PDB file of C-alpha atoms in Angstrom:
ATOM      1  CA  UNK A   1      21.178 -16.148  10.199  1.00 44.00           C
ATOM      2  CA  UNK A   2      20.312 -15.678   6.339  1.00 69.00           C
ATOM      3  CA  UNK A   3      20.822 -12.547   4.866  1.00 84.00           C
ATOM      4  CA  UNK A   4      17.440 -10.324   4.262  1.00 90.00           C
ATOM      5  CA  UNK A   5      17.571 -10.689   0.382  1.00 94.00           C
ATOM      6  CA  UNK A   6      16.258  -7.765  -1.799  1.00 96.00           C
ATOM      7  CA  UNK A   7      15.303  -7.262  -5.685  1.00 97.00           C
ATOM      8  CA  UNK A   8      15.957  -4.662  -7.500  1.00 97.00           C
ATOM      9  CA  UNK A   9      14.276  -3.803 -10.614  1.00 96.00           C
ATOM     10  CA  UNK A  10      15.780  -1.793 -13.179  1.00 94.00           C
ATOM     11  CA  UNK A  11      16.257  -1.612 -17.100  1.00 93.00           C
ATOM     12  CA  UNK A  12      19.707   0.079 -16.808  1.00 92.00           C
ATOM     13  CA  UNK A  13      21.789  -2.214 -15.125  1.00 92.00           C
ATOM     14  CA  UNK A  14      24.973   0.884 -14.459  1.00 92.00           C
ATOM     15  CA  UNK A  15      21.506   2.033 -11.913  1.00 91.00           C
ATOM     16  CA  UNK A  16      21.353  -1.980 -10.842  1.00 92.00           C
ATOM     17  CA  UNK A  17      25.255  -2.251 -10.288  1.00 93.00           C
ATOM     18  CA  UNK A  18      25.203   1.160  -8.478  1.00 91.00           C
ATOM     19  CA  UNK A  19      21.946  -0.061  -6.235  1.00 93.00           C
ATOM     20  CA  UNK A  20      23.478  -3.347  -5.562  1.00 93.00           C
ATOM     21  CA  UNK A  21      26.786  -2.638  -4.714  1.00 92.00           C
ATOM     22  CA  UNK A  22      26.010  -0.229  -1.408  1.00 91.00           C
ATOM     23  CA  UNK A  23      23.329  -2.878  -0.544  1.00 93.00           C
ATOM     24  CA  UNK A  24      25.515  -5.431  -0.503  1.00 93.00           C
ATOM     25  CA  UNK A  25      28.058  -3.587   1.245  1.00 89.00           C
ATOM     26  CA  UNK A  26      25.189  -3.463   4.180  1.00 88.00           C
ATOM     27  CA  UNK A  27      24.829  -7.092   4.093  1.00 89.00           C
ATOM     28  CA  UNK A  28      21.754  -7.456   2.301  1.00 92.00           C
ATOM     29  CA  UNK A  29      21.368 -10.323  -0.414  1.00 94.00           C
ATOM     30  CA  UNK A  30      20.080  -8.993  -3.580  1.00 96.00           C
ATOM     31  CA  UNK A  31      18.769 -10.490  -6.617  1.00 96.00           C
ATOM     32  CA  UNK A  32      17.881  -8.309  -9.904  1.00 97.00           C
ATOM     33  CA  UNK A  33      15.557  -8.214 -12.548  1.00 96.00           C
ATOM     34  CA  UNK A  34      16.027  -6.183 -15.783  1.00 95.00           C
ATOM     35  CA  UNK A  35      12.209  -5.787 -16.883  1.00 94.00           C
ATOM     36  CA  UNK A  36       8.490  -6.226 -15.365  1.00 94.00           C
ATOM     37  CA  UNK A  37       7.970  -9.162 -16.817  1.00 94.00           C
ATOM     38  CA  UNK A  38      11.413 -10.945 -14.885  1.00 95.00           C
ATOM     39  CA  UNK A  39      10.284  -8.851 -11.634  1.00 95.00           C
ATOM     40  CA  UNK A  40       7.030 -10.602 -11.330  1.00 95.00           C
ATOM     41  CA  UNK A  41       8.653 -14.026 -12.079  1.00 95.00           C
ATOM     42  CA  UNK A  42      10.836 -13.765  -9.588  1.00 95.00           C
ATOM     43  CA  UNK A  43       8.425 -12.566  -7.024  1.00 94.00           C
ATOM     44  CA  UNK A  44       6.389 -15.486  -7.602  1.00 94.00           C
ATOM     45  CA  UNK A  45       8.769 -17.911  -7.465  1.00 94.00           C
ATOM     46  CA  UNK A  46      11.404 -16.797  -4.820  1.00 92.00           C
ATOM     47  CA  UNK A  47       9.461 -16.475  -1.269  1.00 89.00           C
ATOM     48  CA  UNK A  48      12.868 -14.887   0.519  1.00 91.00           C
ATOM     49  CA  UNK A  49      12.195 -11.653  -1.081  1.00 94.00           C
ATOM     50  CA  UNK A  50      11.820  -9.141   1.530  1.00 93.00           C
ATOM     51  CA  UNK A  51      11.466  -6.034  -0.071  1.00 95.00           C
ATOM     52  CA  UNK A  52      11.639  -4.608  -3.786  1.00 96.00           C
ATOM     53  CA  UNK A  53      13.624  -1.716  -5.095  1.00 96.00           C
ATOM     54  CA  UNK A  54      11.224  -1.034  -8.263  1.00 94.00           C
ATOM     55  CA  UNK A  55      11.914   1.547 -11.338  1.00 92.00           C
ATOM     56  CA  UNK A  56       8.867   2.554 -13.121  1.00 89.00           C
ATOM     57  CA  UNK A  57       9.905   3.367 -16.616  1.00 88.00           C
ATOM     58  CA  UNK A  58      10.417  -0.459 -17.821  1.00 89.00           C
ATOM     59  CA  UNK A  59      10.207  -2.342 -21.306  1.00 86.00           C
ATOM     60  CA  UNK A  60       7.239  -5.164 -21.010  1.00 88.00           C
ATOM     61  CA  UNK A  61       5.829  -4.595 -17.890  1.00 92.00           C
ATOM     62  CA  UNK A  62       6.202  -0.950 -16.216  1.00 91.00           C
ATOM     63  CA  UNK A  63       6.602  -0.405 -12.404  1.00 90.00           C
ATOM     64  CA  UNK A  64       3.190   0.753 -11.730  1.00 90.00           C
ATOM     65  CA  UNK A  65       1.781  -2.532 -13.271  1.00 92.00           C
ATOM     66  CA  UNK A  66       4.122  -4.477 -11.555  1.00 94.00           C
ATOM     67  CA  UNK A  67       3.460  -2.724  -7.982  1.00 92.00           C
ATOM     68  CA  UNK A  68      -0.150  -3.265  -9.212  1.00 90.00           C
ATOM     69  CA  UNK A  69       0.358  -7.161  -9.057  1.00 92.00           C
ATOM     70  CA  UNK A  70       2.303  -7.442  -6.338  1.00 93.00           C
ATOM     71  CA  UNK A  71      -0.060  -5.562  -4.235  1.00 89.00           C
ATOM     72  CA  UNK A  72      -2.954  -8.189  -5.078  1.00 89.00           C
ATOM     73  CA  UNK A  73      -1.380 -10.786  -2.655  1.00 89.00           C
ATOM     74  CA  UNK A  74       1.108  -8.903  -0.971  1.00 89.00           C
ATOM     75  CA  UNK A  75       2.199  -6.053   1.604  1.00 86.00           C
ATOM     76  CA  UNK A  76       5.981  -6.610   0.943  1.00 90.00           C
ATOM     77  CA  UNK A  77       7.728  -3.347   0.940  1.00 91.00           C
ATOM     78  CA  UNK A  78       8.438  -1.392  -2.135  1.00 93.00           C
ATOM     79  CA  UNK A  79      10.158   1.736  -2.997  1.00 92.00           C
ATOM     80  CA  UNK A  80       9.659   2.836  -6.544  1.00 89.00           C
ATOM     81  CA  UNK A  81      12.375   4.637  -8.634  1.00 88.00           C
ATOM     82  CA  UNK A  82      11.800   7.076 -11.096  1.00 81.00           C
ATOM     83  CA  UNK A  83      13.284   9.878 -13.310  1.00 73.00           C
ATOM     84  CA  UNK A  84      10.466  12.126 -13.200  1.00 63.00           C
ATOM     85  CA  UNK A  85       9.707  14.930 -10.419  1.00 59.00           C
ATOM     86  CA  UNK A  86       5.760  15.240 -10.825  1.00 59.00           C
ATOM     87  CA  UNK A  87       3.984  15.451  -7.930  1.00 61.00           C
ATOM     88  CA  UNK A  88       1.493  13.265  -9.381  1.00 62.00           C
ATOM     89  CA  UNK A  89       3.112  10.422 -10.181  1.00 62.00           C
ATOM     90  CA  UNK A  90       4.781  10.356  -6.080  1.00 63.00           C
ATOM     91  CA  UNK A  91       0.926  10.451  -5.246  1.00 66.00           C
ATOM     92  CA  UNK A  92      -0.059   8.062  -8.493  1.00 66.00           C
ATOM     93  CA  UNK A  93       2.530   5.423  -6.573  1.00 64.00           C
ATOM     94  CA  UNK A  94       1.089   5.979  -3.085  1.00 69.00           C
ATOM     95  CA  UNK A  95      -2.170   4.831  -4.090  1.00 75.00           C
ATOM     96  CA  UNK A  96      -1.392   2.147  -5.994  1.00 79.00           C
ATOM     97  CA  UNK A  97       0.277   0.807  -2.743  1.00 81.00           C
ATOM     98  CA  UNK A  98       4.042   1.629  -2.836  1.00 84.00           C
ATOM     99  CA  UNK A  99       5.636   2.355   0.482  1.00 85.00           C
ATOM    100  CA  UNK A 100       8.497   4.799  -0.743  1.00 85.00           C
ATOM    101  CA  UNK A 101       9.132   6.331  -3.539  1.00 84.00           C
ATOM    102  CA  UNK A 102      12.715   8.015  -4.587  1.00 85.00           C
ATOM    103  CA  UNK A 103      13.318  10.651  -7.362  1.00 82.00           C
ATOM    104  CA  UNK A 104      16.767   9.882  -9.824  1.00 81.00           C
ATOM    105  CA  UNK A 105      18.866  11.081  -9.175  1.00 80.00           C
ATOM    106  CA  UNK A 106      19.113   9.727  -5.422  1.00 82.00           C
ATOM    107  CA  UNK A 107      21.822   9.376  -3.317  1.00 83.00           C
ATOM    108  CA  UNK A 108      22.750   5.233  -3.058  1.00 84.00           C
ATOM    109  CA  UNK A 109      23.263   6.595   0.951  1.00 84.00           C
ATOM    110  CA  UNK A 110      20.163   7.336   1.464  1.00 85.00           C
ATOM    111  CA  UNK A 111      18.258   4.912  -0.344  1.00 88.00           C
ATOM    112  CA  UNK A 112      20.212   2.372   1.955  1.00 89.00           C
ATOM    113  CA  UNK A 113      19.082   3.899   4.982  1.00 87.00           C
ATOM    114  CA  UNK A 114      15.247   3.880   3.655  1.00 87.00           C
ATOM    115  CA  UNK A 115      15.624   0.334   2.706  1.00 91.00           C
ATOM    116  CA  UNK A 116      16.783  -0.114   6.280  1.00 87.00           C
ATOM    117  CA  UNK A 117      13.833   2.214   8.126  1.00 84.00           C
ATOM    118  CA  UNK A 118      10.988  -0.143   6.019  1.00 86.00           C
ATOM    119  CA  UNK A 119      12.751  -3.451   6.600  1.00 87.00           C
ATOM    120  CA  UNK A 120      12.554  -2.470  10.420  1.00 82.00           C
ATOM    121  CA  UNK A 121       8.870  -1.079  10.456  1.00 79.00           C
ATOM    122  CA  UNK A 122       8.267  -4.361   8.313  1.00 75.00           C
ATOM    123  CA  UNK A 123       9.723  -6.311  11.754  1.00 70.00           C
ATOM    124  CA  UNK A 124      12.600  -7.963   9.290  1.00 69.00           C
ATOM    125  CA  UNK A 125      15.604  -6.377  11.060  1.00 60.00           C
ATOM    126  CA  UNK A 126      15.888  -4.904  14.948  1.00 53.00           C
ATOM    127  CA  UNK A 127      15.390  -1.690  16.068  1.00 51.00           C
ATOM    128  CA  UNK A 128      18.394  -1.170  17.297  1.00 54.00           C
ATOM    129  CA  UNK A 129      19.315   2.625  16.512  1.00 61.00           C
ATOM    130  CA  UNK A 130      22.521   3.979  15.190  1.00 73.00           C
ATOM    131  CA  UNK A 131      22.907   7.028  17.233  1.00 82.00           C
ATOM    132  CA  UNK A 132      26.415   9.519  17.579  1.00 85.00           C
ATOM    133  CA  UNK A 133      26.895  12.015  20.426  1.00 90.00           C
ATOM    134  CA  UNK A 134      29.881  15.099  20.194  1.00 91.00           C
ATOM    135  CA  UNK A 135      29.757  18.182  22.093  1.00 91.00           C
ATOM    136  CA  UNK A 136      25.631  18.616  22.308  1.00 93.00           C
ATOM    137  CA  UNK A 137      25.035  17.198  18.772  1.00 95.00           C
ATOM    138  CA  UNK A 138      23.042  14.094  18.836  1.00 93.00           C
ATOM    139  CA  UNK A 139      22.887  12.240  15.216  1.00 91.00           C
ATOM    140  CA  UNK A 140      20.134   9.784  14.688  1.00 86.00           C
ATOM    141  CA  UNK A 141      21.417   7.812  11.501  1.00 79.00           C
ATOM    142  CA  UNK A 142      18.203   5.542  11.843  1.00 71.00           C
ATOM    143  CA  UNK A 143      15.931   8.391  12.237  1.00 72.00           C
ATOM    144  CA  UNK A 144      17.617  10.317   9.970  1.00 78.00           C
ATOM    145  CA  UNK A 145      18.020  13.933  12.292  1.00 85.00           C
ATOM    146  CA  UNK A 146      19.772  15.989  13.865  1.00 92.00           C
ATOM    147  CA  UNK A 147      20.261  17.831  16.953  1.00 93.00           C
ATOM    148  CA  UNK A 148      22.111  20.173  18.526  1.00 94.00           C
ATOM    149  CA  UNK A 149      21.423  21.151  22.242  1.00 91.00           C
ATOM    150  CA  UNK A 150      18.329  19.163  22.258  1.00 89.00           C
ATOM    151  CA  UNK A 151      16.763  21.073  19.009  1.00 91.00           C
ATOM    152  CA  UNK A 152      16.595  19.550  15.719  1.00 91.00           C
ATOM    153  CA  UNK A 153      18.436  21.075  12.848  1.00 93.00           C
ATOM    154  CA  UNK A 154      17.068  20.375   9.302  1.00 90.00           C
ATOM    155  CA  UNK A 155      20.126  19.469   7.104  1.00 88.00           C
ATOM    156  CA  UNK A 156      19.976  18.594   3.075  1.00 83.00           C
ATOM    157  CA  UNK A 157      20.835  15.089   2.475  1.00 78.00           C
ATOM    158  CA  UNK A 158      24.630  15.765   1.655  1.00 82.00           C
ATOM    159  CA  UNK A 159      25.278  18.284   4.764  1.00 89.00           C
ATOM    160  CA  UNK A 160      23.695  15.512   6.778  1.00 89.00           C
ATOM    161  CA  UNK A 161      26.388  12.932   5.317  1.00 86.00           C
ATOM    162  CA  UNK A 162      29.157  15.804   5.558  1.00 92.00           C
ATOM    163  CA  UNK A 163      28.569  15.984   9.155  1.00 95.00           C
ATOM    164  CA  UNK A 164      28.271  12.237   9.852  1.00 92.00           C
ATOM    165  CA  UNK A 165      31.618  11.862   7.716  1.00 92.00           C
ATOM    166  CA  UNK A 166      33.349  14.561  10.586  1.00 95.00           C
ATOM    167  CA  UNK A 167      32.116  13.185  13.413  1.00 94.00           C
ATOM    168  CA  UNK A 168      33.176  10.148  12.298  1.00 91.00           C
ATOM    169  CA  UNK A 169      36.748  11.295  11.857  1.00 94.00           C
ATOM    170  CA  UNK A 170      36.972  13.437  14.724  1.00 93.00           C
ATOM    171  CA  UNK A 171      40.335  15.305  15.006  1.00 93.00           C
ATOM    172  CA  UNK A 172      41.368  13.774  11.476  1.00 94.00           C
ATOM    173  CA  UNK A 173      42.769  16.288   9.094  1.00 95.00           C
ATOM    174  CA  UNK A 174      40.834  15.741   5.784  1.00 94.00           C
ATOM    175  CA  UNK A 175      41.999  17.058   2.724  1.00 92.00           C
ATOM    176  CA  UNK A 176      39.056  17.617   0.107  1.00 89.00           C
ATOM    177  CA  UNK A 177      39.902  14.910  -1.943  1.00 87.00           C
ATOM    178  CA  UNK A 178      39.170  12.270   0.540  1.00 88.00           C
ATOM    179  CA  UNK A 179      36.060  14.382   1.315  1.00 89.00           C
ATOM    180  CA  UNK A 180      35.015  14.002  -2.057  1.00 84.00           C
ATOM    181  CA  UNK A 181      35.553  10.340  -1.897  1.00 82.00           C
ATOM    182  CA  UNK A 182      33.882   9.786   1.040  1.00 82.00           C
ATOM    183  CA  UNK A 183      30.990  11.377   1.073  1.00 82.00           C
ATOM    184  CA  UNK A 184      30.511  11.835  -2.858  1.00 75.00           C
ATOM    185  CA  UNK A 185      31.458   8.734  -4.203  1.00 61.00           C
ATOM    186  CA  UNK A 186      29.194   7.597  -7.136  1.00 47.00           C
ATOM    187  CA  UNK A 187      26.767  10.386  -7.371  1.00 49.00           C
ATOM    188  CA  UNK A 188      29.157  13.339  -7.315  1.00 50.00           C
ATOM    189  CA  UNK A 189      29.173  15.807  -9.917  1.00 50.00           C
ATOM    190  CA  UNK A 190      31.542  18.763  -9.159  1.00 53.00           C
ATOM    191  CA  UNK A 191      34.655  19.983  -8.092  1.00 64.00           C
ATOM    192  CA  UNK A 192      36.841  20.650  -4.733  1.00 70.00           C
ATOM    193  CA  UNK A 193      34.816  23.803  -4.048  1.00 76.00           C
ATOM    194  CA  UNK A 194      31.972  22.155  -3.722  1.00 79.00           C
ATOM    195  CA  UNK A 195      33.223  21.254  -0.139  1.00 85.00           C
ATOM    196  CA  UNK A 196      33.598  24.559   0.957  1.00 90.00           C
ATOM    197  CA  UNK A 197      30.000  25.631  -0.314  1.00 89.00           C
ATOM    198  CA  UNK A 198      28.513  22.923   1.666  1.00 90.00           C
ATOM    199  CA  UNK A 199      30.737  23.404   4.523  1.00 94.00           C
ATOM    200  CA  UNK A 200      29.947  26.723   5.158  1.00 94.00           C
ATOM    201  CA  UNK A 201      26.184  25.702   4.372  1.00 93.00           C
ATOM    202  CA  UNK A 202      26.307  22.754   7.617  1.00 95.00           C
ATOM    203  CA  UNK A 203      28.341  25.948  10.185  1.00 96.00           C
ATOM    204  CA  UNK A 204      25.855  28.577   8.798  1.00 96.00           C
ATOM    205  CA  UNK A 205      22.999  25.668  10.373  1.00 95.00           C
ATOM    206  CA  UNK A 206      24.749  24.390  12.681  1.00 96.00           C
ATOM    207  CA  UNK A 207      24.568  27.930  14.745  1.00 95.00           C
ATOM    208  CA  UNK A 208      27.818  28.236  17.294  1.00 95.00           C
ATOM    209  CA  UNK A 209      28.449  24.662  16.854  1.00 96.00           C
ATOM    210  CA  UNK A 210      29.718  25.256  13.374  1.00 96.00           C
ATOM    211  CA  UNK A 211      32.803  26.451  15.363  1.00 96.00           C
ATOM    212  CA  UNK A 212      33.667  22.811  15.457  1.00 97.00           C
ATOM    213  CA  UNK A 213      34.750  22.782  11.694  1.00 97.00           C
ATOM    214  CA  UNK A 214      37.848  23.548  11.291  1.00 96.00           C
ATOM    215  CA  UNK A 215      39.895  25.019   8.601  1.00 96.00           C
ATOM    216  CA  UNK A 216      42.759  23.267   7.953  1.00 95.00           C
ATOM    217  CA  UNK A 217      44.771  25.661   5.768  1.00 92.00           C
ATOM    218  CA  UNK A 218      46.745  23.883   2.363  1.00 89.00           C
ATOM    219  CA  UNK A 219      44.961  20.796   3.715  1.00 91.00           C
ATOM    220  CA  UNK A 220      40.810  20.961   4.214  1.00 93.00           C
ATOM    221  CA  UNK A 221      39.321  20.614   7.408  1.00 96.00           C
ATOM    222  CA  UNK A 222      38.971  18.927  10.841  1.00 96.00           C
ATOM    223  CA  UNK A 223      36.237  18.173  13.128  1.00 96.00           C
ATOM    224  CA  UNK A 224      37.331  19.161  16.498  1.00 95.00           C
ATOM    225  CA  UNK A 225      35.476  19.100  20.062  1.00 91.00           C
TER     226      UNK A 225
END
């Protein structure tokens, strides 16, 4: 079976690498453009593309316009990129037909995973779910929640990760470091102690079950059942 190939659209191509690298790593194909102008020409010419990955603040032809065109003959999916937080320019790119849209900076993680939730409401991929169980907390990594005893928790996007990282390394010591590493990776900005603020962040919501985080002392900490 052919890989589902992607484009992504972006002037800066560090953001392009960064986007492309943790795509491919999911076994998507991906093709890039650098401007408008080469995102259109693409789009018209290569018929595999099954969903766009679209910055708006481009040279020659901006996002908008581009989503613009694209939404004349087509409902492919397309999450727009952007550096700016108005609320009016997330509700300027729902109208003009764009199916996500992602505020820099993002984390590559979770861009994946909405790449992944539109593919499969688009019918391109299965929808098989991706779904962890440990000691009454149930993680939905398609769905994107958590919950513990049957009542979901709401988790920021890097407590979420945190967590998934434990459970996924259940009764593994795990210094901070590798933490870091892990669960940080491109977009981290910080120290150690950052682990320990979010750490005591994910027991505070995680109620009795935060129990389940162990301190590891001159090491970091351990995810125990």
């Amino acid at each position: 079976m052919d890989k589902i190939k992607i484009l992504v659209v972006d002037d800066e191509s560090r953001m392009r690498k960064l986007v492309h690298d943790f795509l491919t790593r999911e076994g998507y194909a991906v093709v890039e453009a650098a401007d408008g102008e080469e995102a259109l020409d693409i789009f018209y010419s290569d018929k595999e593309i099954s969903l766009i990955v679209l910055d708006v603040m481009m040279p020659k032809i901006n996002g908008w316009e581009v989503c613009r065109e694209i939404r004349k003959i087509s409902k492919l999916p397309i999450i727009m990129l952007t550096a700016k937080g108005d609320e009016s320019d997330e509700l300027n790119g729902f109208e003009i037909g764009a199916d996500e849209y992602i505020s820099k900076p993002f984390s590559p993680k979770i861009l994946v995973a909405r790449v992944t939730a539109l593919l499969r409401r688009a019918n391109k991929i299965g929808e098989t779910a991706d779904i962890r169980e440990a000691g009454g907390i149930v993680m939905d990594k398609t769905a994107h929640t958590v919950a513990i005893d049957g009542q979901n928790i709401d988790l920021s996007v890097k407590e979420f990760e945190l967590l998934d990282y434990f459970m996924n390394n259940r009764g593994i010591a795990l210094s901070r470091e590798r933490i870091l590493d892990s669960v940080w990776s491109y977009d981290y900005f910080g120290d150690a102690r950052t682990i320990d603020t979010h750490v005591k962040k994910l027991r505070s919501k995680m109620g009795a079950k935060g129990d389940y985080i162990k301190t590891v002392w001159g090491v970091g900490y351990k995810f125990e059942v």
